[in-house]
Coordinates of C-alpha atoms in Angstrom, one line a residue:
Chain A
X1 CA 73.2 115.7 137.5
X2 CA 75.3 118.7 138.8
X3 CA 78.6 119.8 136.7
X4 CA 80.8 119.4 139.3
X5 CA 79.7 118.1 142.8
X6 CA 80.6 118.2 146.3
X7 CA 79.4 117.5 149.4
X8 CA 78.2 120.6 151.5
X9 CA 79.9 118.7 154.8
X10 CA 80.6 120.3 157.2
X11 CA 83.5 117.8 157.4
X12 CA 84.7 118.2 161.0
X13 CA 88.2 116.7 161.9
X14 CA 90.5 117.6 164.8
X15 CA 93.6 119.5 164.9
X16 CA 96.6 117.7 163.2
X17 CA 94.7 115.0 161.4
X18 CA 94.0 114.8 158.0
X19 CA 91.5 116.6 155.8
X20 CA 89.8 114.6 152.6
X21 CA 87.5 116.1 150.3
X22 CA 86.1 115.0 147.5
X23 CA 84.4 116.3 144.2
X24 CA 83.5 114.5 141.2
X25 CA 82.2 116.0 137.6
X26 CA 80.3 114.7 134.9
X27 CA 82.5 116.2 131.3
X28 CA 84.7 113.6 130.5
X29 CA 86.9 116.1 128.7
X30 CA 87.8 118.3 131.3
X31 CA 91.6 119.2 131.2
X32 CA 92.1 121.7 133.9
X33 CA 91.1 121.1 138.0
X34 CA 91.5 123.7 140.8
X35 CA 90.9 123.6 144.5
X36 CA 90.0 127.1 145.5
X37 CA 89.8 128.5 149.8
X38 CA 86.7 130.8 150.9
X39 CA 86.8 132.0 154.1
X40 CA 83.5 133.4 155.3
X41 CA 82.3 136.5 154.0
X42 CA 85.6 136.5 151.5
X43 CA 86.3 135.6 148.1
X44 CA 87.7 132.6 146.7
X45 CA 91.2 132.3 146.2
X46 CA 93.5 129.4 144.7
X47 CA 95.6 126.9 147.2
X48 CA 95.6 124.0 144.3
X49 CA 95.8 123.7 140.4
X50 CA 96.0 120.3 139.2
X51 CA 96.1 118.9 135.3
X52 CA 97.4 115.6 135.0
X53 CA 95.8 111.7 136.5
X54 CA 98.4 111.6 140.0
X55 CA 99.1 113.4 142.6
X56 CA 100.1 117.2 143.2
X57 CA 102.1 118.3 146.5
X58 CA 102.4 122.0 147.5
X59 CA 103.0 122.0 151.1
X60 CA 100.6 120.3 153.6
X61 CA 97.8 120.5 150.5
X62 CA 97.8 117.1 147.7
X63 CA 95.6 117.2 144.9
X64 CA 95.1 114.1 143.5
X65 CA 93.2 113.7 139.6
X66 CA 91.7 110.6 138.3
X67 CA 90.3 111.1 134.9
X68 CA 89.4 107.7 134.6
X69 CA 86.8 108.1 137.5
X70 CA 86.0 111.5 137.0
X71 CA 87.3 112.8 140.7
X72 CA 89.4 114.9 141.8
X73 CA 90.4 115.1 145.8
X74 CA 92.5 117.4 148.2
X75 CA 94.1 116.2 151.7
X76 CA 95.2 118.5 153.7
X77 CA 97.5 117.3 156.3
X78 CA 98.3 118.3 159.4
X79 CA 95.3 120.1 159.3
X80 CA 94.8 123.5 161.3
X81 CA 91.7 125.9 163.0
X82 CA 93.1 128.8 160.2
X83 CA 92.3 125.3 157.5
X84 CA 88.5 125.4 158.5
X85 CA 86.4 127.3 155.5
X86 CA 84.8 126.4 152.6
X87 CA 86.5 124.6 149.8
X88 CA 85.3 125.3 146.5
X89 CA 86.1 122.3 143.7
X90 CA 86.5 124.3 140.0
X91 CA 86.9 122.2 136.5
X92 CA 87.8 124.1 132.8
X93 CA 85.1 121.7 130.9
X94 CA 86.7 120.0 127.7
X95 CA 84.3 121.4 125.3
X96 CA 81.5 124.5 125.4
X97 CA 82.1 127.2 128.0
X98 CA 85.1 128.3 128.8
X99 CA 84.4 129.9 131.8
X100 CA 85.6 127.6 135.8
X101 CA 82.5 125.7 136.7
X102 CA 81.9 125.6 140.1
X103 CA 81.1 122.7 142.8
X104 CA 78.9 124.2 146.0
X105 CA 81.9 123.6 148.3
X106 CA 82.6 121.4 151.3
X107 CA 82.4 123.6 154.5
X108 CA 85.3 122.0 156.4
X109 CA 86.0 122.7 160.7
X110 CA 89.3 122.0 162.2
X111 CA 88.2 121.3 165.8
X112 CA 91.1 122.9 168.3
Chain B
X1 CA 96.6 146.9 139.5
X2 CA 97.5 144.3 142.0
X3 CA 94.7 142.4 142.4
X4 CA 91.2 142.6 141.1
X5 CA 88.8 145.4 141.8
X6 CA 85.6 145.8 142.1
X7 CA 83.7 148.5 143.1
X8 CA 81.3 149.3 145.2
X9 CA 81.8 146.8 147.6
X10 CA 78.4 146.9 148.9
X11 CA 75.2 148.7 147.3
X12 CA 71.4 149.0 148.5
X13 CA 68.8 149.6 145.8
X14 CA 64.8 150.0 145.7
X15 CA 63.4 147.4 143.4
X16 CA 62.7 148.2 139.9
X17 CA 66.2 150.4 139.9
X18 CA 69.1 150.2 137.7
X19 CA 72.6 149.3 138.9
X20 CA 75.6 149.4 137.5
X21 CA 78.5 146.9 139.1
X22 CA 82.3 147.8 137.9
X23 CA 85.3 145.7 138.1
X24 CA 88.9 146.2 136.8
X25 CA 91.1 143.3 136.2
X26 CA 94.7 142.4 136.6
X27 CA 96.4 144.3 134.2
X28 CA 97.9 142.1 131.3
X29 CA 94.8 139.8 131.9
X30 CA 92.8 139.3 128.6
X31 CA 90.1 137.1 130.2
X32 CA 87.3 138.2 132.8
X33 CA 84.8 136.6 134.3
X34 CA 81.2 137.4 136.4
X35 CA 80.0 135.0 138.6
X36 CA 77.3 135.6 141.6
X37 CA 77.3 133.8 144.4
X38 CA 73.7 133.6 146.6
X39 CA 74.1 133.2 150.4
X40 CA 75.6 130.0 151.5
X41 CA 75.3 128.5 147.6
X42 CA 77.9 128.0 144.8
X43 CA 79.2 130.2 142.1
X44 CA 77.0 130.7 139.0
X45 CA 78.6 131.6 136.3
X46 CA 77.0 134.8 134.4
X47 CA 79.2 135.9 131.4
X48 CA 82.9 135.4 130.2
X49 CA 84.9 138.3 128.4
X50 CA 87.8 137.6 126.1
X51 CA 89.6 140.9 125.4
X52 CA 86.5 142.7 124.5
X53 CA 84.2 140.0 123.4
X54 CA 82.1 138.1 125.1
X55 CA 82.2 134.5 123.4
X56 CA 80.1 133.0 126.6
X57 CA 76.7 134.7 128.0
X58 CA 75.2 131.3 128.8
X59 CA 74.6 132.6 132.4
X60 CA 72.9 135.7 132.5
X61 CA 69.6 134.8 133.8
X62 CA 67.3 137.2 132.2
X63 CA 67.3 140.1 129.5
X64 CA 67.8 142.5 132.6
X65 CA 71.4 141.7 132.7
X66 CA 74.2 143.1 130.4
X67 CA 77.7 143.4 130.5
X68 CA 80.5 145.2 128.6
X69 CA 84.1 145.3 128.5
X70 CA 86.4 148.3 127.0
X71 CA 89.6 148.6 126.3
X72 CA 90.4 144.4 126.9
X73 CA 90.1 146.3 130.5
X74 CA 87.2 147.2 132.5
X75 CA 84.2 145.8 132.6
X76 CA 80.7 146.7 133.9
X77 CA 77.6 144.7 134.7
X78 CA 74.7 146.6 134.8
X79 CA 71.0 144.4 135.9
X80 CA 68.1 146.6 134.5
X81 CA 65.0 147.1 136.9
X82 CA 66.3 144.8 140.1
X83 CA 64.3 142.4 141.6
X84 CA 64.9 140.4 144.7
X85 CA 66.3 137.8 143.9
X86 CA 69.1 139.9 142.3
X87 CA 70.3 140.2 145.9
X88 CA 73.6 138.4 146.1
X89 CA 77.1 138.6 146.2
X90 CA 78.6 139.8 142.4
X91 CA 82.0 138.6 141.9
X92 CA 84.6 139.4 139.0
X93 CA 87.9 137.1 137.8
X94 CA 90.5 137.6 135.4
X95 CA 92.9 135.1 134.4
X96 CA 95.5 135.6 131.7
X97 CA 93.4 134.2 129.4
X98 CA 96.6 132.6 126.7
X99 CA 94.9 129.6 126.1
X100 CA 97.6 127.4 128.2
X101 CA 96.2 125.4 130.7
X102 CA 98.3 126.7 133.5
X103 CA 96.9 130.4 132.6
X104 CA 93.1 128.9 133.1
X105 CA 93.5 130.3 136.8
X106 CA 90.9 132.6 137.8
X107 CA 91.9 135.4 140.3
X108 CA 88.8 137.0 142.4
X109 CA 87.9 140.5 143.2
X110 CA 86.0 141.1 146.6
X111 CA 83.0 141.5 145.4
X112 CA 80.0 143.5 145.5
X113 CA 77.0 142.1 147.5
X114 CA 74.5 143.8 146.5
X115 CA 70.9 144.1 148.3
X116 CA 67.3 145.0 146.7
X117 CA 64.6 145.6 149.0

C-alpha cells in the first residue's frame, strides 16, 4: 500500500462546475496535509495547507480533513481552463521522516 | 533570495560522469529538502537537511548519491558515475523548518532535469 494515494485521473469537468479530488494515506499520525498545483513542465507550488478534521476555505479552493478515515479532499469551485494541472496530495507523517510524502497526483482538465 | 534556486536548470551528461546539482534556499529557512521527480510520476523523496545535518537519507537510492549542506545554507547533490535512470527532474524545497506545523510548508525551486545518455 502506497503512503499517500491518488488517483492519476485525468478528472475532466467543464468550465464553472466543481472539481473533487481525492487522496487518502495510510499513517494514522499524520498531523500536517497540503494540496500542492503543478502545471506542466513546472514545479509544485502550495494552493492549500490544512491541519485540523473540517473544512478549510481560501477562495474558490476547500480542503476538507478527516482523520478518522484517513482522507483528505480539495473542491475547487467554479472551476477554470487556468484550474486544469496536476494536483499533488502531500502529508507530514506522525512518526519517522520528516520530510512531505508525496501522492502521484490527479491530472485534472477544465473543459472550456 | 526570493524564492528557491537551483542551478543549472537543465544538464546533459555521458554515462559514468559525475554531476554536481546546487540549490540555495530561502534565506532564514533551516530545513531543505531533495526530491526527484521521473516523467509523468510522483515525487520521491531523496534526503532532508536540517541546518546542516541531515537527520533523513532514507531516499537516496544508491551509494552514488550524496548530499551536503554548509552554512545551514546551500546545498549540493552530487550522483557519482550516472546512469540512466538517473535521468529526471531534481527538485529542492526549503521550509522554515521551526517545528510548528504551519512552518511544515515546503517551497520548490525549478528544478534541474537532468539527462544521461
Amino acid at each position: 500500500q502506497k503512503e499517500v494515494e491518488q488517483n492519476s485521473g485525468p478528472l475532466s469537468v467543464p468550465e464553472g462546475a466543481i472539481a473533487s479530488l481525492n487522496c487518502t494515506y495510510s499513517d494514522r499520525g499524520s498531523q500536517s496535509f497540503f494540496w500542492y498545483r503543478q502545471y506542466s513542465g513546472k514545479s509544485p507550488e502550495l494552493i492549500m495547507s490544512i491541519y485540523s478534521n473540517g473544512d478549510k476555505e481560501d477562495g474558490r479552493f476547500t480542503a476538507q480533513l478527516n482523520k478518522a478515515s484517513q482522507y483528505v479532499s480539495l473542491l475547487i469551485r467554479d472551476s477554470q481552463p487556468s484550474d486544469s494541472a496536476t494536483y499533488l496530495c502531500a502529508v507530514k507523517g506522525g512518526t519517522g521522516r520528516r520530510a512531505l510524502t508525496f501522492g502521484s497526483g490527479t491530472r485534472l482538465q477544465v473543459q472550456p | 533570495g526570493a524564492g528557491v534556486s537551483q542551478s543549472p536548470s537543465n544538464k546533459v551528461t555521458e554515462k559514468g560522469k559525475d554531476v554536481e546539482l546546487r540549490c540555495d534556499p530561502i534565506s532564514g529557512h533551516t530545513a531543505l529538502y531533495w526530491y526527484r521527480q521521473s516523467l509523468g510520476q510522483g515525487l520521491e523523496f531523496l534526503i532532508y537537511f536540517q541546518g546542516n545535518s541531515a537527520p533523513d537519507k532514507s531516499g537516496l537510492p544508491s551509494d552514488r548519491f550524496s548530499a551536503e549542506r554548509t552554512g545551514g545554507s546551500v546545498s549540493t547533490l552530487t550522483i557519482q558515475r550516472t546512469q540512466q535512470e538517473d535521468s529526471a527532474v531534481y527538485l529542492c524545497a526549503s521550509s522554515l523548518g521551526s517545528g510548528l506545523l504551519m512552518d511544515e510548508k515546503l517551497f520548490f525551486g525549478s528544478g534541474t532535469q537532468l539527462s544521461v545518455l
